[in-house]
Short mmCIF file of C-alpha atoms in Angstrom, two decimals:
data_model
loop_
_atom_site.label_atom_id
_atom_site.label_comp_id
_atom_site.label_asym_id
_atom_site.label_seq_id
_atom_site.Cartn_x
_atom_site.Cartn_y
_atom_site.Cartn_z
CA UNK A 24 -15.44 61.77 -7.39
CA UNK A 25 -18.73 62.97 -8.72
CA UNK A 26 -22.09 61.28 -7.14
CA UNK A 27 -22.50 59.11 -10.26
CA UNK A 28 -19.31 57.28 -9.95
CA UNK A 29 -19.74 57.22 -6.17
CA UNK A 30 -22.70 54.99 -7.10
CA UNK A 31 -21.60 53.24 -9.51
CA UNK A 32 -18.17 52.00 -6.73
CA UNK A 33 -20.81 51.35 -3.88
CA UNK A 34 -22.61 48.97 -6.89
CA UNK A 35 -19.77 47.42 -7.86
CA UNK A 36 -18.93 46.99 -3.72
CA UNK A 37 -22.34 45.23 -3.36
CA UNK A 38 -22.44 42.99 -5.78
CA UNK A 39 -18.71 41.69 -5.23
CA UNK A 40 -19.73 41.25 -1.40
CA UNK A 41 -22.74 39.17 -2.96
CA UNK A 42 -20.33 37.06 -5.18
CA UNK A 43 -18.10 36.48 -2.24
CA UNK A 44 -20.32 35.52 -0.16
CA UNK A 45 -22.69 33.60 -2.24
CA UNK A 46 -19.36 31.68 -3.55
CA UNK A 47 -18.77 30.95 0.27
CA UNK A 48 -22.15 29.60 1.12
CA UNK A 49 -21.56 27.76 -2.07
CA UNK A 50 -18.04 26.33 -0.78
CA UNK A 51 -19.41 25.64 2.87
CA UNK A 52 -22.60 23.56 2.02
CA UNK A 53 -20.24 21.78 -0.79
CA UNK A 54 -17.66 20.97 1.72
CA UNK A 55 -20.81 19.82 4.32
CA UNK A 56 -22.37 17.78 1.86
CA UNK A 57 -18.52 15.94 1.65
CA UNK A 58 -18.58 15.50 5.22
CA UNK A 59 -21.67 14.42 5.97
CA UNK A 60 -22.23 12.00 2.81
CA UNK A 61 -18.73 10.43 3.76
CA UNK A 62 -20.32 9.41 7.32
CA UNK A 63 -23.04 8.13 5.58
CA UNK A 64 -20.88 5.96 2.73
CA UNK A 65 -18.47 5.07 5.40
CA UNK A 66 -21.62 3.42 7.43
CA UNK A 67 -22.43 1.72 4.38
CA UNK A 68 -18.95 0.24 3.75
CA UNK A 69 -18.71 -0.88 7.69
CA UNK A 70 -21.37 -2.73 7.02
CA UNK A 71 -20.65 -4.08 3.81
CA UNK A 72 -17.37 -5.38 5.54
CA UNK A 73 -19.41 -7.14 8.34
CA UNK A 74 -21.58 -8.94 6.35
CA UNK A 75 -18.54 -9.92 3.97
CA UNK A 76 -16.37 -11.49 6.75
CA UNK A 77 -19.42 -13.05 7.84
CA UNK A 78 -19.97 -15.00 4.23
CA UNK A 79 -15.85 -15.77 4.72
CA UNK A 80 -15.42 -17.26 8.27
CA UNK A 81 -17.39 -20.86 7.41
CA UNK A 82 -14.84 -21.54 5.18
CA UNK A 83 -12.39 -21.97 8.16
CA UNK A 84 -14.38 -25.08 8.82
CA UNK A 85 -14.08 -26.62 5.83
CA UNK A 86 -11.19 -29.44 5.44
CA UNK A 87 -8.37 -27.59 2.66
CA UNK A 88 -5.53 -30.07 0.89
CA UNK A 89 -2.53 -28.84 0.45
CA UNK A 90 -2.58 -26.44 -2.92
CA UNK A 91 -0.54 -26.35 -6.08
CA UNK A 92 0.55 -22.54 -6.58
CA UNK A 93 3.17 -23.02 -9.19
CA UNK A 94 0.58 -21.64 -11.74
CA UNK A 95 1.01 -18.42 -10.31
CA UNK A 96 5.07 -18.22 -10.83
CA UNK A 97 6.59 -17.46 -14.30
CA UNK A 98 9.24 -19.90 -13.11
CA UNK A 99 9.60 -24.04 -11.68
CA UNK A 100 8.52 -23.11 -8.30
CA UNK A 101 9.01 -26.59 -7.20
CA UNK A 102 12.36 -26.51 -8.45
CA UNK A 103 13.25 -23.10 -6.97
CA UNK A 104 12.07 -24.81 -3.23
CA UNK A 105 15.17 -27.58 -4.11
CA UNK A 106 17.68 -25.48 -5.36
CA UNK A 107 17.45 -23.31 -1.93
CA UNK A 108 16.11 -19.66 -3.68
CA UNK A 109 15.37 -17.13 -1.31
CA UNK A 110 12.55 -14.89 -0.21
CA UNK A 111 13.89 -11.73 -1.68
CA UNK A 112 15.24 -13.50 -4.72
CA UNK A 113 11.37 -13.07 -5.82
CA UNK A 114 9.08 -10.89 -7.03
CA UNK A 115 5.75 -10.06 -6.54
CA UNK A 116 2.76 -8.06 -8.19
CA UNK A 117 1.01 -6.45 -6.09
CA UNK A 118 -1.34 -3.78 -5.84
CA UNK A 119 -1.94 -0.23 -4.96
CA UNK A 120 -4.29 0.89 -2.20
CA UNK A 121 -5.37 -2.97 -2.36
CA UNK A 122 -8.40 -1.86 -0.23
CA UNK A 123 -9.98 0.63 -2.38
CA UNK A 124 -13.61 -0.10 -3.42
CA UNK A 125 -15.38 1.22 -6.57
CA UNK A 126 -15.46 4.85 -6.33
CA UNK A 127 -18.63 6.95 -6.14
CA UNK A 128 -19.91 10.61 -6.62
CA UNK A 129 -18.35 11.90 -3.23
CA UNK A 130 -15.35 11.15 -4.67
CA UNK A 131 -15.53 12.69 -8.08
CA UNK A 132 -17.03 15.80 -5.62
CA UNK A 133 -14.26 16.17 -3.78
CA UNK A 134 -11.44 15.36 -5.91
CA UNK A 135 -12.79 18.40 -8.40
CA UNK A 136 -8.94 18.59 -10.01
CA UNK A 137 -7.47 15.47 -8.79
CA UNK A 138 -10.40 13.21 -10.14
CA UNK A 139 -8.51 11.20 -12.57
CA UNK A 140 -6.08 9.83 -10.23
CA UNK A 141 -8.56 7.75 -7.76
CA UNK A 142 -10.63 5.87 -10.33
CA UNK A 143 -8.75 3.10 -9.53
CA UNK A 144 -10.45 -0.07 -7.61
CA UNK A 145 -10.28 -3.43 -6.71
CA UNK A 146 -11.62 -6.80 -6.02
CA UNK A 147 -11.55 -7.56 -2.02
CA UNK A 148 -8.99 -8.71 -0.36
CA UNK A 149 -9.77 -12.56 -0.73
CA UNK A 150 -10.34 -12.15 -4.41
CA UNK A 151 -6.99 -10.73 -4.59
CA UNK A 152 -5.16 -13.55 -3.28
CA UNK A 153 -7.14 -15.78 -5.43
CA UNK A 154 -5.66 -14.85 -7.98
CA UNK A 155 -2.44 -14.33 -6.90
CA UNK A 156 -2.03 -10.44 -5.68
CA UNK A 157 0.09 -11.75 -3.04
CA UNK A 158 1.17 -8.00 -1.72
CA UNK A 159 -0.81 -6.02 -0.48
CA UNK A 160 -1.08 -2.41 0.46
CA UNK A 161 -3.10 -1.46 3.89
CA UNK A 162 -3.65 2.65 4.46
CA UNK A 163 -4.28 2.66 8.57
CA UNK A 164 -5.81 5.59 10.71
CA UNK A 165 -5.35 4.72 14.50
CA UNK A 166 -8.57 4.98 16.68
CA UNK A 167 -8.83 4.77 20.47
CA UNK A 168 -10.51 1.88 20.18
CA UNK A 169 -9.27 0.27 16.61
CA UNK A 170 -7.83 1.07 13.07
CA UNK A 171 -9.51 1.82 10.23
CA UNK A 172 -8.58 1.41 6.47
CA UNK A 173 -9.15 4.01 3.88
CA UNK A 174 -7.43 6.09 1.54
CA UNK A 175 -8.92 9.21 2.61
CA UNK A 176 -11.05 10.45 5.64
CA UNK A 177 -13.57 12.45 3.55
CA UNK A 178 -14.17 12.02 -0.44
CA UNK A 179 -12.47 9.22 -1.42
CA UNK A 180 -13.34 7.09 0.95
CA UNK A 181 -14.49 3.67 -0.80
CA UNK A 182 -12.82 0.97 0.72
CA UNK A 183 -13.75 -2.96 1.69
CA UNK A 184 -10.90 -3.28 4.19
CA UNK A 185 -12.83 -0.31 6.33
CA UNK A 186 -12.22 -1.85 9.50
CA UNK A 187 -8.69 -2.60 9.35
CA UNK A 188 -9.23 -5.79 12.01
CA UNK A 189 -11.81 -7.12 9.60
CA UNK A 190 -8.98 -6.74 6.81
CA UNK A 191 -6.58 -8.32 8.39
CA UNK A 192 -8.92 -11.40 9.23
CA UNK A 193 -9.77 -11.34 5.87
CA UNK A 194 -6.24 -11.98 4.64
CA UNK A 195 -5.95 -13.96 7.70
CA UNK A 196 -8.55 -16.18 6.35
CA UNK A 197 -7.77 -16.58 2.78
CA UNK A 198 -4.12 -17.82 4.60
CA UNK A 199 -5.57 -20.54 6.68
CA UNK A 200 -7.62 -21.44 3.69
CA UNK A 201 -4.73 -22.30 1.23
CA UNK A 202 -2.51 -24.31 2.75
CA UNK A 203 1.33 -24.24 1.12
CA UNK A 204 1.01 -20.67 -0.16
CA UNK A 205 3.57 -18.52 -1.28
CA UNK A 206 4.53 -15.85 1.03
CA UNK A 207 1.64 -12.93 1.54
CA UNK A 208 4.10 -8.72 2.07
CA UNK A 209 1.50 -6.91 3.37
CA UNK A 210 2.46 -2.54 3.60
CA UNK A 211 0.91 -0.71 6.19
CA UNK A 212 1.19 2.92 5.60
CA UNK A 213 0.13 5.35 8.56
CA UNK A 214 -1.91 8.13 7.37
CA UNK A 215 -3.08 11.53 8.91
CA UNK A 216 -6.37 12.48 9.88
CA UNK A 217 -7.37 15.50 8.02
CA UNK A 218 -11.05 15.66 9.22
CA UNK A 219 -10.74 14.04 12.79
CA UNK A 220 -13.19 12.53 14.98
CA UNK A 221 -13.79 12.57 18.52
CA UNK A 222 -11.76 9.37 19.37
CA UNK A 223 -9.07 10.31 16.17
CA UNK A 224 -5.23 9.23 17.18
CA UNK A 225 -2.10 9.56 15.36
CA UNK A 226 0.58 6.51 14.95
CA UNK A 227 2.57 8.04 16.66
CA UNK A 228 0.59 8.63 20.15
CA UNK A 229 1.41 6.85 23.36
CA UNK A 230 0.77 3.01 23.06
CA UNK A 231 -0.78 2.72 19.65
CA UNK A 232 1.74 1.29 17.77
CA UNK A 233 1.93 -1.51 20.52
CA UNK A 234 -1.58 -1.97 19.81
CA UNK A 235 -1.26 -2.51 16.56
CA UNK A 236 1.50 -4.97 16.99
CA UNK A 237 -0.78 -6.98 19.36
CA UNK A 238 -3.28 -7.15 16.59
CA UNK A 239 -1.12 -8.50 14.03
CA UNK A 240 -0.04 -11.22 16.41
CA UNK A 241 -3.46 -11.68 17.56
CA UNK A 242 -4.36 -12.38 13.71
CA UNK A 243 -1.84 -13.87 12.08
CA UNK A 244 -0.11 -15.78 15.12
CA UNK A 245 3.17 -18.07 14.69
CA UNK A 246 2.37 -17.33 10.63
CA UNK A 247 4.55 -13.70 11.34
CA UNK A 248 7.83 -13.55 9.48
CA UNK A 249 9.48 -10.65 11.78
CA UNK A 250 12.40 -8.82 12.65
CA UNK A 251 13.64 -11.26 15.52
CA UNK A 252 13.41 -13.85 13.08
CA UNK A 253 15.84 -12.02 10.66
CA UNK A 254 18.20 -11.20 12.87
CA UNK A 255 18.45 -14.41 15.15
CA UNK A 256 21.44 -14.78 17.81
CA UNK A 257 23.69 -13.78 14.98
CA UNK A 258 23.22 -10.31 13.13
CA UNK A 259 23.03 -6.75 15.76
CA UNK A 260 20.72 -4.82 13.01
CA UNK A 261 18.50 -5.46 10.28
CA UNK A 262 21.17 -4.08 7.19
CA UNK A 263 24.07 -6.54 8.89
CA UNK A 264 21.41 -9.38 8.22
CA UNK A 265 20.49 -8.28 4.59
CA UNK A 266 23.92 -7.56 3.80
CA UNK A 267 24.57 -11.38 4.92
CA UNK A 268 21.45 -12.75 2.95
CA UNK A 269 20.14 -13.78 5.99
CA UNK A 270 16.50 -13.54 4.25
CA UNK A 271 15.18 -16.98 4.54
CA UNK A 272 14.46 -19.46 2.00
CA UNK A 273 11.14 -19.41 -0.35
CA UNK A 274 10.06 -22.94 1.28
CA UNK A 275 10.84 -21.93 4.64
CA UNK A 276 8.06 -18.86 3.89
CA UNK A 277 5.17 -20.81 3.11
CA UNK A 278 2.29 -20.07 4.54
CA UNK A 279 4.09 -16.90 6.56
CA UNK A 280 3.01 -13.18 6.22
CA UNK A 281 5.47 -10.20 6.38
CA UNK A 282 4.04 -6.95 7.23
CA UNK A 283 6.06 -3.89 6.87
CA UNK A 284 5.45 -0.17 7.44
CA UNK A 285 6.57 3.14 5.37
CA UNK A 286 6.65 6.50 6.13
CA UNK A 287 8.77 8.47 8.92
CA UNK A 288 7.14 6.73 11.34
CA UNK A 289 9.26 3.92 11.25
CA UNK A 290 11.80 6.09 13.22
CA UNK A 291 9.74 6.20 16.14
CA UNK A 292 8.63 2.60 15.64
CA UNK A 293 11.97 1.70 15.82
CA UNK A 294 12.81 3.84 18.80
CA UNK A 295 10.62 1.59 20.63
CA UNK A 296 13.49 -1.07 20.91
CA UNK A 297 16.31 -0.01 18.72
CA UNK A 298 17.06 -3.89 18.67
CA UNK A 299 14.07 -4.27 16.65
CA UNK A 300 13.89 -8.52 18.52
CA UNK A 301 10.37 -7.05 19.58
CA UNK A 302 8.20 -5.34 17.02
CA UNK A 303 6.43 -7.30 14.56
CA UNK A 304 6.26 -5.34 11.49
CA UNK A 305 9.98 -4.33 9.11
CA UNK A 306 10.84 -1.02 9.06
CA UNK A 307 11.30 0.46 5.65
CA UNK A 308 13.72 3.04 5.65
CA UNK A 309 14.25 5.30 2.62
CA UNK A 310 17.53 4.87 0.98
CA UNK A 311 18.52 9.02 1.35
CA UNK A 312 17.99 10.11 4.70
CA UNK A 313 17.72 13.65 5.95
CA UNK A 314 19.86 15.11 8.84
CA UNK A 315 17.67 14.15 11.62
CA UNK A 316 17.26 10.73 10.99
CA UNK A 317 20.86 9.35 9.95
CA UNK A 318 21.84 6.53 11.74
CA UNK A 319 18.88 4.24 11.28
CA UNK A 320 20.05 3.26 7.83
CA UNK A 321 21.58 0.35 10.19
CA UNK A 322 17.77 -1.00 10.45
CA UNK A 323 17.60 -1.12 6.71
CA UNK A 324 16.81 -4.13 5.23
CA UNK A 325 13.06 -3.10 3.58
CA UNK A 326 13.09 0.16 1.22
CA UNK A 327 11.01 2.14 -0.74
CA UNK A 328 11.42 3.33 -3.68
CA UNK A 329 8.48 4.52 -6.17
CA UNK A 330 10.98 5.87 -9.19
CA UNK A 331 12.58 2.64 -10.48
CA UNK A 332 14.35 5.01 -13.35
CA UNK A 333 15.78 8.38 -13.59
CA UNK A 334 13.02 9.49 -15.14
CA UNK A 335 9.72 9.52 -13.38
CA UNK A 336 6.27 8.03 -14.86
CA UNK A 337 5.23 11.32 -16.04
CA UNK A 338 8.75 12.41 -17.54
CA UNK A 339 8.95 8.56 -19.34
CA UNK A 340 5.42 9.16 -20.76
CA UNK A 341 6.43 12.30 -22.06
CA UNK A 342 9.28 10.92 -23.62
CA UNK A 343 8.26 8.31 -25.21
CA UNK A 344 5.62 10.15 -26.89
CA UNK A 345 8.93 11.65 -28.67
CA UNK A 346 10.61 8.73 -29.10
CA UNK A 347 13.51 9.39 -26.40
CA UNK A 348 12.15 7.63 -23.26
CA UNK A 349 15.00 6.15 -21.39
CA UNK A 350 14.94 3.31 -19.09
CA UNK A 351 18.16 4.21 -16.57
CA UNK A 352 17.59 2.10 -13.07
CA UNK A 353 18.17 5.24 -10.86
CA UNK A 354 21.39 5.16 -8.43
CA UNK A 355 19.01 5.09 -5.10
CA UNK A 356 17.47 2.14 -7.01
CA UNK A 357 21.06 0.28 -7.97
CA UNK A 358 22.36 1.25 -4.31
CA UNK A 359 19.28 -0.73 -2.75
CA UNK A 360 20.01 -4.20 -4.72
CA UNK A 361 23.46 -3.76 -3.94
CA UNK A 362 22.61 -3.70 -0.10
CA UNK A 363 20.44 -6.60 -0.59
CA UNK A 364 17.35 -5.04 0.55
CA UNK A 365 13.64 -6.07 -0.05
CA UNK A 366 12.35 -3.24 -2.28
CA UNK A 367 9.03 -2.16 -2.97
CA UNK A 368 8.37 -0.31 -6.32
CA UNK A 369 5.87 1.13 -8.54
CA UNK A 370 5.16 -0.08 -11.76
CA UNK A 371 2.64 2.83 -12.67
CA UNK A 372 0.31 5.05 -11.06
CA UNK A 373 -3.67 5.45 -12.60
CA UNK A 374 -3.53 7.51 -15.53
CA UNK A 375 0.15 6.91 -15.87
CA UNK A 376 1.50 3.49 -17.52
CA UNK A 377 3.81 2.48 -19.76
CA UNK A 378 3.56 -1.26 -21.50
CA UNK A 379 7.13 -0.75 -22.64
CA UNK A 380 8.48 -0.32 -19.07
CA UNK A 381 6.49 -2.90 -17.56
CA UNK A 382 9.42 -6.29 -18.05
CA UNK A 383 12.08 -3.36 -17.40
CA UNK A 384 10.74 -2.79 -14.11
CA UNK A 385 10.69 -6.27 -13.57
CA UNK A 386 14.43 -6.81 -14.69
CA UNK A 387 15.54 -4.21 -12.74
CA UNK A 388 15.06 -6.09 -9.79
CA UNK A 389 12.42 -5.05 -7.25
CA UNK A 390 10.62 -7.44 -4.95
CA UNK A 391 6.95 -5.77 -4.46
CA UNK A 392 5.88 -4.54 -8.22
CA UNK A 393 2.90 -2.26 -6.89
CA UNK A 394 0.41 -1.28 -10.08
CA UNK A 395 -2.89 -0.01 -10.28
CA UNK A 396 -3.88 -2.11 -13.45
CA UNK A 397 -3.33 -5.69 -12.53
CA UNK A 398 -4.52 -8.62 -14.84
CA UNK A 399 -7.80 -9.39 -13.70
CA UNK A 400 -9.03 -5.69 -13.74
CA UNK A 401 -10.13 -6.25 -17.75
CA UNK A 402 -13.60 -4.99 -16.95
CA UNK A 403 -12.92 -1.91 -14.97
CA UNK A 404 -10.02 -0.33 -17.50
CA UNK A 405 -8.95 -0.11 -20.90
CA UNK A 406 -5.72 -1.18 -19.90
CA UNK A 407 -4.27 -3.88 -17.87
CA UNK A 408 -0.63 -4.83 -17.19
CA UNK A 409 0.54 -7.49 -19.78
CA UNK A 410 1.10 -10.21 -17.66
CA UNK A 411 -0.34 -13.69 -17.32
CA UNK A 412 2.05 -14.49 -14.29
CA UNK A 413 1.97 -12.70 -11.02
CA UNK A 414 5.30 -13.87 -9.25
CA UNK A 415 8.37 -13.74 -10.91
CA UNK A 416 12.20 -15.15 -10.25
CA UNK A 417 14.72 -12.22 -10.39
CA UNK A 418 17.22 -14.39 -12.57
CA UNK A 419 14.82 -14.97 -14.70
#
């Protein structure tokens, strides 16, 4: 190689190492900024939270009368409490990620490709109930000295359930402020920390889900609809009782709150007394379980299920656009009503709805309808879900 193109290389060296490197102090201070504006934003929402519960907590002293809810129900609740209906013979809309707060820059920031799929917000939790969100959905990341509530720990962070105490007070609240109301299914789904902090635990650590079972009772009290209460003297696991329609009646539920949890952590939350007579929240076990975990499909009377139909959101969309979308309720999906089971569902994801779909979902039979467009978000997207009711009778 002749001294000219041994120059020329050594150029061409230089200025890639510049690139590179330029491109990484580029990356770093992006992925600092990230960081350190989430502390910030997270500061501001901890706040925000504070001085929200604050505004909410007089109202406990105020004297309530027992309300109507029937507006709420596309059916004669009053009539459903006579003729005996049941707790899972209902269904609910609720929402995704209830907690998430209006999103701001560091999210668009982070989420450079992903963007479009966390524009998504809500009104708080109180608001919610109001107007008849009566499901909600709680992300939790353990602390050693609390839980918080986010959907993300970096990014997309926006949240008004922050401190997931303060959320649960919050819903607490709201309960002790409506006297009579329809039953509140709140999900609590463990997360990971990817960017942990000094006092960071997992859900799974030594003593934490205990904790978090203490809090629950500590908040909601003798209002808990739990395991034990399924079960009774009569039924040895959770699928025996659902199997049985042992789920209690829809007047019996008044004023009670069901919490249940997702994920794979249920198998260690149940491995903390396999009779389940002692943990507060349901486990909700997926209806096809891998190797390691068969067995516990005898604690099964919660699922999850996201894909109501064969095809997925995406796949429908598609479809439809052709003319061919189908609307086949999935085997998993037909497998879990015939075991009787509570079932939580999607009926879209942001940036992926279909209006058509929307009373299919509902026929098919699912007890938590979780969507990211519910009926009083008019002023935040183009499209809400057409619905004026929010709970629904499944032989209706």
């Amino acid at each position: 190689m002749d001294r000219r193109k041994k120059r020329m290389l050594k150029k061409v060296i230089a200025v890639s190492l510049i690139v590179v490197f330029s491109i990484g102090v580029i990356l770093s201070a992006w992925a600092i900024g990230i960081v350190a504006g989430s502390k910030v934003k997270l500061l501001e929402y901890e706040r925000w939270q504070a001085d929200h519960l604050e505004e909410l907590r007089p109202r406990l002293l105020w004297n309530f009368a027992q309300r109507d809810f029937s507006g709420y129900c596309d059916f004669d609740l009053y009539q459903a409490y006579l003729d005996g209906v049941k707790y899972n013979d209902v269904q609910f809309l609720a929402t995704h990620n209830s907690y998430k707060g209006k999103p701001g820059p560091l999210m668009y920031a982070s989420e450079l490709l992903n963007y479009t799929k966390y524009g998504y917000y809500f009104d708080p939790l109180y608001e919610q109930l109001e107007k008849g969100i009566f499901s909600l959905e709680l992300d939790i990341y353990p602390t050693e000295t609390g839980f918080l509530c986010m959907h993300k720990t970096y990014g997309d962070i926006a949240t008004t359930g922050y401190n997931m105490a303060l959320a649960l007070e919050e819903i607490a609240i709201w309960s002790s402020c409506n006297v009579g109301h329809l039953p509140i299914t709140i999900m609590i789904e463990p997360k990971g920390w990817v960017l942990r902090n000094k006092d960071s635990m997992n859900m799974t650590d030594p003593g934490v889900m205990e904790r978090f079972d203490k809090l629950l009772v500590d908040t909601f009290g003798d209002k808990l609809y739990t395991p034990a209460d399924m079960l009774g003297d009569t039924y040895s696991n959770l699928s025996e009782a659902a199997a049985a329609d042992a789920w209690p009646s829809l007047l019996s539920m008044r004023d009670k709150i069901m919490v249940f949890s997702i994920t794979d952590r249920v198998y260690q939350y149940i491995d903390l007394d396999p009779s389940m007579k002692t943990q507060i929240m349901f486990p909700a076990i997926k209806m096809v379980l891998d190797k390691d975990h068969e067995g516990y499909e005898i604690h099964r009377a919660v699922t999850w299920i996201d894909e109501t139909f064969e095809m997925d959101k995406q796949e429908l969309l598609r479809a439809e656009k052709k003319g061919n979308g189908k609307y086949d309720v999935s085997e998993v999906f037909q497998q879990a009503l015939e075991e009787n089971l509570l079932i939580r569902t999607r009926i879209d994801m942001y940036e992926y709805f279909s209006e058509a779909a929307v009373p299919l979902v509902i026929a098919a039979g699912g007890n938590i309808l979780a969507t990211d467009y519910p009926p009083h978000n008019n002023d935040r997207t183009d499209y809400v879900i057409p619905l004026e009711k929010t709970v629904f009778l499944k032989s209706n």
